[in-house]
JSON list of C-alpha atoms and ligand atoms in Angstrom, two decimals:
[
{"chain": "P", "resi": 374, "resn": "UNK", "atom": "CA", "xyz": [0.00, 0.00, 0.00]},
{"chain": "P", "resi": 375, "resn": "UNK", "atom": "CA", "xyz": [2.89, 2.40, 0.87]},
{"chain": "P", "resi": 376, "resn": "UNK", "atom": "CA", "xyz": [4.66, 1.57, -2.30]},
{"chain": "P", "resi": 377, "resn": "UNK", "atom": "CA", "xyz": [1.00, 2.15, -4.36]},
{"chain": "P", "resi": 378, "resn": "UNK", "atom": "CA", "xyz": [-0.35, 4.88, -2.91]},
{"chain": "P", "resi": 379, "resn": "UNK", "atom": "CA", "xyz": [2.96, 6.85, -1.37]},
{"chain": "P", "resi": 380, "resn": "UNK", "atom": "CA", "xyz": [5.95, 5.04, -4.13]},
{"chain": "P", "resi": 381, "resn": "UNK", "atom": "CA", "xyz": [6.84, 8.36, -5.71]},
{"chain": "P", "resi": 382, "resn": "UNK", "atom": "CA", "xyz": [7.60, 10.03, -2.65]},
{"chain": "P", "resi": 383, "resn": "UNK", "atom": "CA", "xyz": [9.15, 7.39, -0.50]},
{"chain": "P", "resi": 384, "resn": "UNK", "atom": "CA", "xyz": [12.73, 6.50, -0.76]},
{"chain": "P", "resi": 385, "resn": "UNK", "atom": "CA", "xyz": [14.12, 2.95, -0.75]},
{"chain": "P", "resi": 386, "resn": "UNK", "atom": "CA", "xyz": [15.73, 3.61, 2.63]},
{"chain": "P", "resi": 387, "resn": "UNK", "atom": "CA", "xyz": [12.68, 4.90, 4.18]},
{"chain": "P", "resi": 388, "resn": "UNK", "atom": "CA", "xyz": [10.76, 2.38, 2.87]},
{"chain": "P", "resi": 389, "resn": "UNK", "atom": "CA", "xyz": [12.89, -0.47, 4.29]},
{"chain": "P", "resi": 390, "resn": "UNK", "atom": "CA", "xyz": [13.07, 1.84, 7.51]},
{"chain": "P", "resi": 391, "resn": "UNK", "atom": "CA", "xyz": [9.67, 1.71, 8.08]},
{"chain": "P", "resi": 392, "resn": "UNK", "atom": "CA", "xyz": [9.37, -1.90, 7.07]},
{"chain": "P", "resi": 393, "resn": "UNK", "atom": "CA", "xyz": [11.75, -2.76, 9.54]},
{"chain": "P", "resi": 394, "resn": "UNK", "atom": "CA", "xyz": [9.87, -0.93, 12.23]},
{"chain": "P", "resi": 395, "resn": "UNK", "atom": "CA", "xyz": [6.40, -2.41, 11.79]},
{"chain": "P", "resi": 396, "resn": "UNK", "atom": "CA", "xyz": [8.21, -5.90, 11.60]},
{"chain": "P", "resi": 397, "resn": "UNK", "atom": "CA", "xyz": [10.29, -5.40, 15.14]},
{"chain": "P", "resi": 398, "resn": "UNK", "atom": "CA", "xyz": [7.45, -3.05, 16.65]},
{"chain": "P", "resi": 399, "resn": "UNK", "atom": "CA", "xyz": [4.04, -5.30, 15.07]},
{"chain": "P", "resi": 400, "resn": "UNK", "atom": "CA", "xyz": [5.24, -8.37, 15.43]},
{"chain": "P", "resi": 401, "resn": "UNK", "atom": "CA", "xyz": [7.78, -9.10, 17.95]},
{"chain": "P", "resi": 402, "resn": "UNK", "atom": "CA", "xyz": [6.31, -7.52, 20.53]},
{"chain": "P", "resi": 403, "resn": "UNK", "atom": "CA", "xyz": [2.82, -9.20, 20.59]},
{"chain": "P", "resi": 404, "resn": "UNK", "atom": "CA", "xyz": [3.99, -12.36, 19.43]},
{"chain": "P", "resi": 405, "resn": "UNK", "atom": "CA", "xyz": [6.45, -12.49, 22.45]},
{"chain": "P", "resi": 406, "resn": "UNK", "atom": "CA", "xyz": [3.55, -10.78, 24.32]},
{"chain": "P", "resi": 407, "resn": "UNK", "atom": "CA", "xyz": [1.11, -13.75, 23.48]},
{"chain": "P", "resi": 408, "resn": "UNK", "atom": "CA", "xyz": [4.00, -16.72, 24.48]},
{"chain": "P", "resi": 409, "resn": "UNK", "atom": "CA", "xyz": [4.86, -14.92, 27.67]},
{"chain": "P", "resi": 410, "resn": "UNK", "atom": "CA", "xyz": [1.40, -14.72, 28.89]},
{"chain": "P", "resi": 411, "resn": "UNK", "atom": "CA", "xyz": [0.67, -17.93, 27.98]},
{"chain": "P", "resi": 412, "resn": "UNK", "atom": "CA", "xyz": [3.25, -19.17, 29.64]},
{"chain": "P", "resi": 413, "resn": "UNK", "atom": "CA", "xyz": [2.79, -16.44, 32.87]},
{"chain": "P", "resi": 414, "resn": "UNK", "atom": "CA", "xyz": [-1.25, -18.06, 32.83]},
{"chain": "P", "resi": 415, "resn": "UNK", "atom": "CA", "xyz": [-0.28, -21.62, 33.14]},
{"chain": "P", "resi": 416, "resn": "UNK", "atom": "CA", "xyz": [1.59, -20.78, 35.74]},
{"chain": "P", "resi": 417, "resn": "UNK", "atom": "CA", "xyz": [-1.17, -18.85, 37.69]},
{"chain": "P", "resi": 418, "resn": "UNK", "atom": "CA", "xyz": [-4.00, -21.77, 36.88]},
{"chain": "P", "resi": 419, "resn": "UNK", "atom": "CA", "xyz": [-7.13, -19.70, 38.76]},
{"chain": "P", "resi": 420, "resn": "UNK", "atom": "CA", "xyz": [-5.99, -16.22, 36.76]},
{"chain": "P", "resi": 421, "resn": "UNK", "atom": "CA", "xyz": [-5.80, -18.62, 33.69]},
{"chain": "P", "resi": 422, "resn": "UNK", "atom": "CA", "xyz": [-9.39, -20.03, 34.37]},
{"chain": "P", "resi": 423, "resn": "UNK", "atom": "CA", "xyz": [-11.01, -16.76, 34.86]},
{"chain": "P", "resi": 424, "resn": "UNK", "atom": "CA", "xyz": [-8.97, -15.77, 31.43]},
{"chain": "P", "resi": 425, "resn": "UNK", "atom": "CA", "xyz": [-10.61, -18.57, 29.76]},
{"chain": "P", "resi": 426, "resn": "UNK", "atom": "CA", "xyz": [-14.06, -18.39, 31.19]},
{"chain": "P", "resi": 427, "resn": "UNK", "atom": "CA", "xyz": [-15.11, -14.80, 32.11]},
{"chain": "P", "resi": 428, "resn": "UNK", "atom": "CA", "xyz": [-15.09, -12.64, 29.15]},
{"chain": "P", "resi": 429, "resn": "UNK", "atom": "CA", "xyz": [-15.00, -9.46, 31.55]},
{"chain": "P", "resi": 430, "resn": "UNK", "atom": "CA", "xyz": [-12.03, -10.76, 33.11]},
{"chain": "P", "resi": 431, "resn": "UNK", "atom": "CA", "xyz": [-10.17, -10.52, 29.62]},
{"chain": "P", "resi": 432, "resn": "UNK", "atom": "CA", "xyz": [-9.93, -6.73, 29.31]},
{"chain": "P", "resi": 433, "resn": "UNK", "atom": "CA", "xyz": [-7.99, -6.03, 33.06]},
{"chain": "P", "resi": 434, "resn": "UNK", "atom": "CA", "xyz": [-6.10, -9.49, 32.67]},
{"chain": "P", "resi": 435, "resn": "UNK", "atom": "CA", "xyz": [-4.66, -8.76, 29.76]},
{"chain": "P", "resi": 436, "resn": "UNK", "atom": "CA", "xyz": [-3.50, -4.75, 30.89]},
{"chain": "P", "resi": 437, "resn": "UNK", "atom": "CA", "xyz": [-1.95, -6.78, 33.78]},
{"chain": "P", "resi": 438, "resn": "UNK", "atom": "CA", "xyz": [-0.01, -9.21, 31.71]},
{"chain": "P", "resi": 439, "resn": "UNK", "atom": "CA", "xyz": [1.73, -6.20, 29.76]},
{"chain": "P", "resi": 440, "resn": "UNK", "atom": "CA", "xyz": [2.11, -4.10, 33.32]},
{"chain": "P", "resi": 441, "resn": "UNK", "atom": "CA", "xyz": [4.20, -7.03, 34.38]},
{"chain": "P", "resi": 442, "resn": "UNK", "atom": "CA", "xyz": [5.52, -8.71, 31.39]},
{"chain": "P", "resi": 443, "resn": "UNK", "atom": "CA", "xyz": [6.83, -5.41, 29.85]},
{"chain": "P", "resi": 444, "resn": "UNK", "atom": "CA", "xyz": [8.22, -6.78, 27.06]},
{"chain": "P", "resi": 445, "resn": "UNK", "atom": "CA", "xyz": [9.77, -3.47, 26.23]},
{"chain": "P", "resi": 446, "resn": "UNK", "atom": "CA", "xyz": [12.15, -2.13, 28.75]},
{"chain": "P", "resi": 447, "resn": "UNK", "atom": "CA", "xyz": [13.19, 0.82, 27.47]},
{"chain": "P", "resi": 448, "resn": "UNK", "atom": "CA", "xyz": [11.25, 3.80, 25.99]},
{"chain": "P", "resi": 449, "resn": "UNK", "atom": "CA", "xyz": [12.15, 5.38, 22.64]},
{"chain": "P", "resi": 450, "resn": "UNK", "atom": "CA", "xyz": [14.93, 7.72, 24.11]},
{"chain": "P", "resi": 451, "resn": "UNK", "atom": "CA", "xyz": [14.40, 11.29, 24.58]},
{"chain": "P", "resi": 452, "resn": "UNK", "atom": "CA", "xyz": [16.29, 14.82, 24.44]},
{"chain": "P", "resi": 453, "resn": "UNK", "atom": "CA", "xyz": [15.16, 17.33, 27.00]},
{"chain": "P", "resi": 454, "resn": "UNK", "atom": "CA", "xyz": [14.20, 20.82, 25.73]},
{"chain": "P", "resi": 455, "resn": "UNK", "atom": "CA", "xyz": [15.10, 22.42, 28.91]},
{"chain": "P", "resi": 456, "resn": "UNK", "atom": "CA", "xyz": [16.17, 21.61, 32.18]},
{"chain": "P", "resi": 457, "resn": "UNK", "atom": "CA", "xyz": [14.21, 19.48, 34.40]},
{"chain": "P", "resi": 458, "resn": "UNK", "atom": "CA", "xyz": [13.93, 17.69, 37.65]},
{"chain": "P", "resi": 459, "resn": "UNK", "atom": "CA", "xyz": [13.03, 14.50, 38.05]},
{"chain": "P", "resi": 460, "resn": "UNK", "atom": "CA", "xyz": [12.78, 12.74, 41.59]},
{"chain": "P", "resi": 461, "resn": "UNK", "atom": "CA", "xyz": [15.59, 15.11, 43.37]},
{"chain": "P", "resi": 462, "resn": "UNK", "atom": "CA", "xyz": [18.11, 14.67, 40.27]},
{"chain": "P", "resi": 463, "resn": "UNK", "atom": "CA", "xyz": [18.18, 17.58, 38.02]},
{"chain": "P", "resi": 464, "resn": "UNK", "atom": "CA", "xyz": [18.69, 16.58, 34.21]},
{"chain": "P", "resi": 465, "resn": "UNK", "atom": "CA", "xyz": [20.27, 19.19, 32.12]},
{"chain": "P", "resi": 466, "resn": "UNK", "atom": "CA", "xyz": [18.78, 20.49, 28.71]},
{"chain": "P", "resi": 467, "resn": "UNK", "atom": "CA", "xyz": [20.07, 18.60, 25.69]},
{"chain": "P", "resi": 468, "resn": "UNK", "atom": "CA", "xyz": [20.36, 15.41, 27.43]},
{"chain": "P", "resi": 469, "resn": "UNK", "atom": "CA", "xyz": [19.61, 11.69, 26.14]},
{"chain": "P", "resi": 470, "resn": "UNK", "atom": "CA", "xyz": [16.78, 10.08, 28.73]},
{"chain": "P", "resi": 471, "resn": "UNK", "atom": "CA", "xyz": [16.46, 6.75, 28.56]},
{"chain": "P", "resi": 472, "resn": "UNK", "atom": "CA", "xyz": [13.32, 5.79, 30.81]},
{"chain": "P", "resi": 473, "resn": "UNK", "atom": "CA", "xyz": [13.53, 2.14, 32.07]},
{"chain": "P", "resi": 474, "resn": "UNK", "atom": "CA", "xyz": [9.83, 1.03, 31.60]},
{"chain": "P", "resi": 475, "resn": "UNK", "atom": "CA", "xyz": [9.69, -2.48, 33.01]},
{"chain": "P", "resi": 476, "resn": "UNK", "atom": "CA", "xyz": [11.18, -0.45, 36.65]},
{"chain": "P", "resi": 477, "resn": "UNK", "atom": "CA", "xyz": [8.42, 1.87, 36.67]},
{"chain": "P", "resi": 478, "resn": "UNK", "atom": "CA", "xyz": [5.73, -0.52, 35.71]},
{"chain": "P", "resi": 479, "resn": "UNK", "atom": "CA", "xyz": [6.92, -2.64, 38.90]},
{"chain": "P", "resi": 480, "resn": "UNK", "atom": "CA", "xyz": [8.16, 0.23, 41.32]},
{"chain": "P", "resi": 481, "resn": "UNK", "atom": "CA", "xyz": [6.32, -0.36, 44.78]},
{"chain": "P", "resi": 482, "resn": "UNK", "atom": "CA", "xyz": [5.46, 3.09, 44.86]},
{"chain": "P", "resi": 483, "resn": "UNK", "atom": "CA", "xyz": [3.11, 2.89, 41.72]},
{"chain": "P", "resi": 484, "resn": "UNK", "atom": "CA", "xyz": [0.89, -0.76, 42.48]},
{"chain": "P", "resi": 485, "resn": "UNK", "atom": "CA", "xyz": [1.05, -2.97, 45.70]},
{"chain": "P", "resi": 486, "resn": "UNK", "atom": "CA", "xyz": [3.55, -5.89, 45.57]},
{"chain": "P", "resi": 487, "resn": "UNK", "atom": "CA", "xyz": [4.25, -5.32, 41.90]},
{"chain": "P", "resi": 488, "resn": "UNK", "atom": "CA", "xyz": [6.17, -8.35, 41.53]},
{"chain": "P", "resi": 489, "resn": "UNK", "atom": "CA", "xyz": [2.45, -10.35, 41.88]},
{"chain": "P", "resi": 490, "resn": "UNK", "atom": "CA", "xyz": [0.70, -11.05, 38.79]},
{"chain": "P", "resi": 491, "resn": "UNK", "atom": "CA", "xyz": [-2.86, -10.38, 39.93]},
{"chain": "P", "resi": 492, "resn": "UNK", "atom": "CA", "xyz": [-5.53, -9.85, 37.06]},
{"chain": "P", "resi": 493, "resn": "UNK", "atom": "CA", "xyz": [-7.69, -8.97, 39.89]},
{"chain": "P", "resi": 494, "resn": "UNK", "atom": "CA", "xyz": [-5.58, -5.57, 40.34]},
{"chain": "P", "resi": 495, "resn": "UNK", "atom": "CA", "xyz": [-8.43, -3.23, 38.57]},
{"chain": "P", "resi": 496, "resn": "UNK", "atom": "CA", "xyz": [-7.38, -0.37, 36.07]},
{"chain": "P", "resi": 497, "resn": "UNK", "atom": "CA", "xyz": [-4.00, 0.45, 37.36]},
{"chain": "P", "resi": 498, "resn": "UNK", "atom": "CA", "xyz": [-2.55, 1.57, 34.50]},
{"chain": "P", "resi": 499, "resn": "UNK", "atom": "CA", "xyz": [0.94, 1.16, 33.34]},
{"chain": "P", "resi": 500, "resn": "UNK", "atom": "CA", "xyz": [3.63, 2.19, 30.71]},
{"chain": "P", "resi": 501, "resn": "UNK", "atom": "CA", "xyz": [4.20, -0.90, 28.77]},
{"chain": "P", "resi": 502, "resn": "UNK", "atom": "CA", "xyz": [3.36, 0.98, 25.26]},
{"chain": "P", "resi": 503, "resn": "UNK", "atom": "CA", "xyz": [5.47, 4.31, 27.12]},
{"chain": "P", "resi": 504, "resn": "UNK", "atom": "CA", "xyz": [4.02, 7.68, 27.21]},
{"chain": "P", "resi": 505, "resn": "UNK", "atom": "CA", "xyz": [3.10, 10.67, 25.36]},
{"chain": "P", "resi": 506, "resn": "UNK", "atom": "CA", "xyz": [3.83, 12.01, 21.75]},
{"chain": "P", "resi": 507, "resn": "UNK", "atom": "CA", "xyz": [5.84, 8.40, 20.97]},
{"chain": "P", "resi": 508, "resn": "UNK", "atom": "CA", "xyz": [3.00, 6.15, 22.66]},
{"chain": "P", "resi": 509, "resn": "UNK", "atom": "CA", "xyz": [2.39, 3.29, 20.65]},
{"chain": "P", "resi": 510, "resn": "UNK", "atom": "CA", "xyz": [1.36, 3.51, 17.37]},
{"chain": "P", "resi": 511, "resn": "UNK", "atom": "CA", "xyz": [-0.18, -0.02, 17.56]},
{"chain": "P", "resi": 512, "resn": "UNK", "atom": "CA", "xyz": [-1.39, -0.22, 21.30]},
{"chain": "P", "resi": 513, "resn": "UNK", "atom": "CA", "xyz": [-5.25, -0.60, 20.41]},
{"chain": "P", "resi": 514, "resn": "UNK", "atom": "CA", "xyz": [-4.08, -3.57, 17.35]},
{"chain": "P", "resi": 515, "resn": "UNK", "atom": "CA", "xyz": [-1.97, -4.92, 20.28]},
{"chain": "P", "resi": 516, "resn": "UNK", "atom": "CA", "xyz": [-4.68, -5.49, 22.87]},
{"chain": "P", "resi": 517, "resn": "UNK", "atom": "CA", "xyz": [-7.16, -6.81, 20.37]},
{"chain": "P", "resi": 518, "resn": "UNK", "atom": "CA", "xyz": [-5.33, -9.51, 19.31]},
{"chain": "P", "resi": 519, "resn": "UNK", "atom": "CA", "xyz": [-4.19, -10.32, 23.43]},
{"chain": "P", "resi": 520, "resn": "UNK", "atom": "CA", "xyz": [-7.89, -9.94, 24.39]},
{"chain": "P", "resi": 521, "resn": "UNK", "atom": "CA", "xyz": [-8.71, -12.16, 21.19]},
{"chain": "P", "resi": 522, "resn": "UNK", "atom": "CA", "xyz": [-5.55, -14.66, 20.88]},
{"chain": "P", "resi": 523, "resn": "UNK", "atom": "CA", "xyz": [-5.33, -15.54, 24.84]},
{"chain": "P", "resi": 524, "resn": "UNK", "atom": "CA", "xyz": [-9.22, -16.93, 25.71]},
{"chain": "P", "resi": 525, "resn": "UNK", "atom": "CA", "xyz": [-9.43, -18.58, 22.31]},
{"chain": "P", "resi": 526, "resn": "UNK", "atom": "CA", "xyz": [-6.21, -20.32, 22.79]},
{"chain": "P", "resi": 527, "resn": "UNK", "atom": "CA", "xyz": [-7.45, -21.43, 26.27]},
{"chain": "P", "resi": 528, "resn": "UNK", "atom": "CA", "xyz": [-10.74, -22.48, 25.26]},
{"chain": "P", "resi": 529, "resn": "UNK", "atom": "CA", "xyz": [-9.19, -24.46, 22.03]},
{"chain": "P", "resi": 530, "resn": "UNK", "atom": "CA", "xyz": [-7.39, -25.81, 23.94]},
{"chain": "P", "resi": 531, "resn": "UNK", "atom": "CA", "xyz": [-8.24, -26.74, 27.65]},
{"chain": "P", "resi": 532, "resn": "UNK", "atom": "CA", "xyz": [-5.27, -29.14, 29.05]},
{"chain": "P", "resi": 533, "resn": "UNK", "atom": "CA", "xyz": [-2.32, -27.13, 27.24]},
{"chain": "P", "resi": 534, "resn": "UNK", "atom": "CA", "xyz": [0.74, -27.01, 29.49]},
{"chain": "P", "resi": 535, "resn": "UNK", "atom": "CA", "xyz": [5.00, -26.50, 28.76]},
{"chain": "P", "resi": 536, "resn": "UNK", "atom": "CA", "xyz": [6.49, -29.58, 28.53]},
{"chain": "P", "resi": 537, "resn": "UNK", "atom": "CA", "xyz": [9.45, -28.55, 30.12]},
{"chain": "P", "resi": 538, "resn": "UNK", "atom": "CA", "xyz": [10.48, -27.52, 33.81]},
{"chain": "P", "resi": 539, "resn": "UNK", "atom": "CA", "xyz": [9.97, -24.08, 34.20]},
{"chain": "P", "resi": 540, "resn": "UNK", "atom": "CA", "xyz": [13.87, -23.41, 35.26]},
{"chain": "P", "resi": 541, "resn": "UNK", "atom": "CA", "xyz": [14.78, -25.23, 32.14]},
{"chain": "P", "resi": 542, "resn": "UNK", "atom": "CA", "xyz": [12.28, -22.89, 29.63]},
{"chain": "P", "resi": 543, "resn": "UNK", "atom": "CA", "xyz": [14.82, -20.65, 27.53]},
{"chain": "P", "resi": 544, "resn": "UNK", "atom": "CA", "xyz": [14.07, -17.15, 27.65]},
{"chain": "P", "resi": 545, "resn": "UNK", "atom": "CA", "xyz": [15.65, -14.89, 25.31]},
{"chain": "P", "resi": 546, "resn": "UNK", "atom": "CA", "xyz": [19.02, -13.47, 27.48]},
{"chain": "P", "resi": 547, "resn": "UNK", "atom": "CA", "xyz": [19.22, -10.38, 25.54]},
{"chain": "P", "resi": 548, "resn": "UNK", "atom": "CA", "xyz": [16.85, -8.72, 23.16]},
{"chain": "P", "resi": 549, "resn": "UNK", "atom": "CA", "xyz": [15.41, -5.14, 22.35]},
{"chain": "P", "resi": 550, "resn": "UNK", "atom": "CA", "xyz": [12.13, -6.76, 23.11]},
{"chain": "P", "resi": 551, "resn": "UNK", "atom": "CA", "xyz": [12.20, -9.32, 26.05]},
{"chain": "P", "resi": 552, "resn": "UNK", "atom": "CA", "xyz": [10.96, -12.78, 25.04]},
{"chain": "P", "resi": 553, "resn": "UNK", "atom": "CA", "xyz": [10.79, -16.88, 25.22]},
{"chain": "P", "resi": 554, "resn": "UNK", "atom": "CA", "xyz": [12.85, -18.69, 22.61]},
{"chain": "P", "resi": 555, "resn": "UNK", "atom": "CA", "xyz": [10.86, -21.56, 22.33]},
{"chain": "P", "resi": 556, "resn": "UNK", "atom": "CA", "xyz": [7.80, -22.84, 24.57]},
{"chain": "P", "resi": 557, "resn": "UNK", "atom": "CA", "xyz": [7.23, -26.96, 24.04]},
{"chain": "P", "resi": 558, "resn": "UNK", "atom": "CA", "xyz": [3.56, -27.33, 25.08]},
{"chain": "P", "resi": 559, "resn": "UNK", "atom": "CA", "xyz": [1.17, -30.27, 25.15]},
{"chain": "P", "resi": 560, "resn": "UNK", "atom": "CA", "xyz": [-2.58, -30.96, 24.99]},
{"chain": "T", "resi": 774, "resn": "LIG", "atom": "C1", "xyz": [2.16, -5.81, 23.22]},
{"chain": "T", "resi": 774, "resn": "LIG", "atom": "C2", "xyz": [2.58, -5.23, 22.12]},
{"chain": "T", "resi": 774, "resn": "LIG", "atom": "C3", "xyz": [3.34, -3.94, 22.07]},
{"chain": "T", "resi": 774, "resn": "LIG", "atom": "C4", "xyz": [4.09, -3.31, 23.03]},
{"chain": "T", "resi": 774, "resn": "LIG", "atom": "C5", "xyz": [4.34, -3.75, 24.47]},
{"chain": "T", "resi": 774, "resn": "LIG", "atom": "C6", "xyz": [4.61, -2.09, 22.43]},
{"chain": "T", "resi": 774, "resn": "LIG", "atom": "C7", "xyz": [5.39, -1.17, 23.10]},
{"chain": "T", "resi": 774, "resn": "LIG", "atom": "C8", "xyz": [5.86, 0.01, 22.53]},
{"chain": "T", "resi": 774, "resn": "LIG", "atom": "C9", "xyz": [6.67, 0.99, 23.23]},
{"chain": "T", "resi": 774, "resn": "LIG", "atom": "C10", "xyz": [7.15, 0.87, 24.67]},
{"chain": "T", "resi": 774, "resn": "LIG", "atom": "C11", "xyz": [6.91, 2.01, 22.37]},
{"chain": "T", "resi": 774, "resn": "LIG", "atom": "C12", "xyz": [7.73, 3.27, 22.68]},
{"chain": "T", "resi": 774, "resn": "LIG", "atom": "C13", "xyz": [6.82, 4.31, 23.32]},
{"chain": "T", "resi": 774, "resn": "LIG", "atom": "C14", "xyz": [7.53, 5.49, 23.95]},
{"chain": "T", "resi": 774, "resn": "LIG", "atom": "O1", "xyz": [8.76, 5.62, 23.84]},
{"chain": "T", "resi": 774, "resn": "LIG", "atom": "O2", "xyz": [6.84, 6.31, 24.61]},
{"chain": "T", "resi": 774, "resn": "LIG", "atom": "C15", "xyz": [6.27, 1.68, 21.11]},
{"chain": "T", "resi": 774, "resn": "LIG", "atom": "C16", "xyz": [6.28, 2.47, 19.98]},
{"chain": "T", "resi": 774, "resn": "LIG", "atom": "C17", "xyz": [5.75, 2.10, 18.77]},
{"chain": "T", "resi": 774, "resn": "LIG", "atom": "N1", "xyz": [4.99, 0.97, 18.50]},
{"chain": "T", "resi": 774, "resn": "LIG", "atom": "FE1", "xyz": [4.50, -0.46, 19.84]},
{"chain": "T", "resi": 774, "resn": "LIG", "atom": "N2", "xyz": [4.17, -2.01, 21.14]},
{"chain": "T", "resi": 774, "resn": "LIG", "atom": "C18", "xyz": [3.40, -3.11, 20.86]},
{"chain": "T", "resi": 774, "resn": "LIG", "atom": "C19", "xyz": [2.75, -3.41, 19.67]},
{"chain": "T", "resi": 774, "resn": "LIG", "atom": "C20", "xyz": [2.82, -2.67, 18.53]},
{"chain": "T", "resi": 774, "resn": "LIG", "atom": "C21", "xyz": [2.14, -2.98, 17.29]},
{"chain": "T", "resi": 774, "resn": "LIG", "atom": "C22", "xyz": [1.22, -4.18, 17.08]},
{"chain": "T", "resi": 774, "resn": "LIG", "atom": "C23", "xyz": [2.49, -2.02, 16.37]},
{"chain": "T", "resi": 774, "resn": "LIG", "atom": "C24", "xyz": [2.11, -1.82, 14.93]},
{"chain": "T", "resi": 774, "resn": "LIG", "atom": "C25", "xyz": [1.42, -2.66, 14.21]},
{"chain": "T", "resi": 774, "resn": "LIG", "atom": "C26", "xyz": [3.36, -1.09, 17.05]},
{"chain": "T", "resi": 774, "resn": "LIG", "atom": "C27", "xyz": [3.91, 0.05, 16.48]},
{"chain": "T", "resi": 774, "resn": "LIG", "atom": "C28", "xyz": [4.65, 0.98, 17.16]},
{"chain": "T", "resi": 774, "resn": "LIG", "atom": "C29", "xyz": [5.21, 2.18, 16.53]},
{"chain": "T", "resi": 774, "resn": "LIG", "atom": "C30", "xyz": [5.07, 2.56, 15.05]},
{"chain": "T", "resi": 774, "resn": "LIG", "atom": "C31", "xyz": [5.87, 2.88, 17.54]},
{"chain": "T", "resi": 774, "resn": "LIG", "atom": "C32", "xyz": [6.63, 4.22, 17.41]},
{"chain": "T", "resi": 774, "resn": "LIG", "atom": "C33", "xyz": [5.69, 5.35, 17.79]},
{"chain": "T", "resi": 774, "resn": "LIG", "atom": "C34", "xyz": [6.36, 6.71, 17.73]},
{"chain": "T", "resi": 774, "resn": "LIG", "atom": "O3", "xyz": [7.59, 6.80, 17.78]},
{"chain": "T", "resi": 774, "resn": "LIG", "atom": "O4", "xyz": [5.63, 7.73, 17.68]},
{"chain": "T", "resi": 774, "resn": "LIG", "atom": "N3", "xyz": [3.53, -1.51, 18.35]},
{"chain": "T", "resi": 774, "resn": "LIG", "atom": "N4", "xyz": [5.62, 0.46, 21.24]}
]
């Protein structure tokens, strides 16, 4: 569509660029998203239940999954304008802020024992797709296909479980965004 409708006034780099994006920002991110939680449900059978069976439980459980999956760590980084404080350290103008999502979305001081996955928790919030003028692009794509993906999986199928001992699953060491590298299941 970009290349029919926008061709003549697209380069090749930028069209690669924003290939490249919507691969690493579409895909990766929800498809780690939907192996994570799977994963972070069978571990959590009653949350997992209520997943599969309530459909008003799918909404919060799903907000909670990203709150404390945060498959993103960082934020896209930022330049201040100006000089500005932030919790007693002062940041000068023209510097490079990286903002460490996956600490705020589990600092104490922002939701009760935030190391708890509880899809119970009501609207919290969180910053799992970041904040302001760079906020995802794709957040509302994102939680349609967690809120449709996750139940239909569980309903499909009812006895799935990882084959493997959970200290044995192989989670991705180091990645942009934070992820499983594979996840044997059975039925
Ligand atoms: C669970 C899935 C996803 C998570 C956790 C996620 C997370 C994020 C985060 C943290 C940012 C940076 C925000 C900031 O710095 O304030 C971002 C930006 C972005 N995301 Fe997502 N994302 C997800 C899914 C998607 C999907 C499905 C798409 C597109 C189909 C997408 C497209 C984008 C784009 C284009 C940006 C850049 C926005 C900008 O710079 O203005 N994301 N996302």
């Amino acid at each position: 569509m970009l290349v029919r409708e926008h061709g003549g006034e697209l380069t090749d780099a930028e069209l690669i660029g924003i290939a490249g994006l919507l691969l690493l920002a579409g895909h990766e991110t929800t498809s780690n998203m939907l192996s994570l939680g799977t994963l972070a449900l069978l571990r959590h059978p009653d949350q997992l239940a209520a997943v599969r069976d309530d459909p008003e439980a799918v909404g919060p459980a799903v907000e909670e999954l990203l709150r404390w999956l945060s498959v993103v760590h960082n934020a896209i980084p930022r330049i201040t304008t100006s000089e500005v404080e932030v919790a007693g350290v002062t940041i000068p103008a023209g510097a490079l802020v990286l903002a460490s999502l996956v600490s705020g979305n589990r600092d104490p001081a922002f939701v009760d024992r935030p190391d708890v996955l509880d899809i119970s928790r009501g609207a919290v919030g969180h910053q799992a797709f970041g904040h302001g003028v760079h906020h995802c692009l794709g957040a509302p794509l994102a939680r349609m296909e967690m809120r449709i993906a996750l139940p239909a999986l569980l309903q499909r199928f009812p006895t799935l479980t990882h084959v493997e001992p959970f200290d044995e699953i192989d989670f991705r060491s180091f990645h942009f965004i934070y992820g499983l590298k594979s996840l044997p299941v059975a039925w």
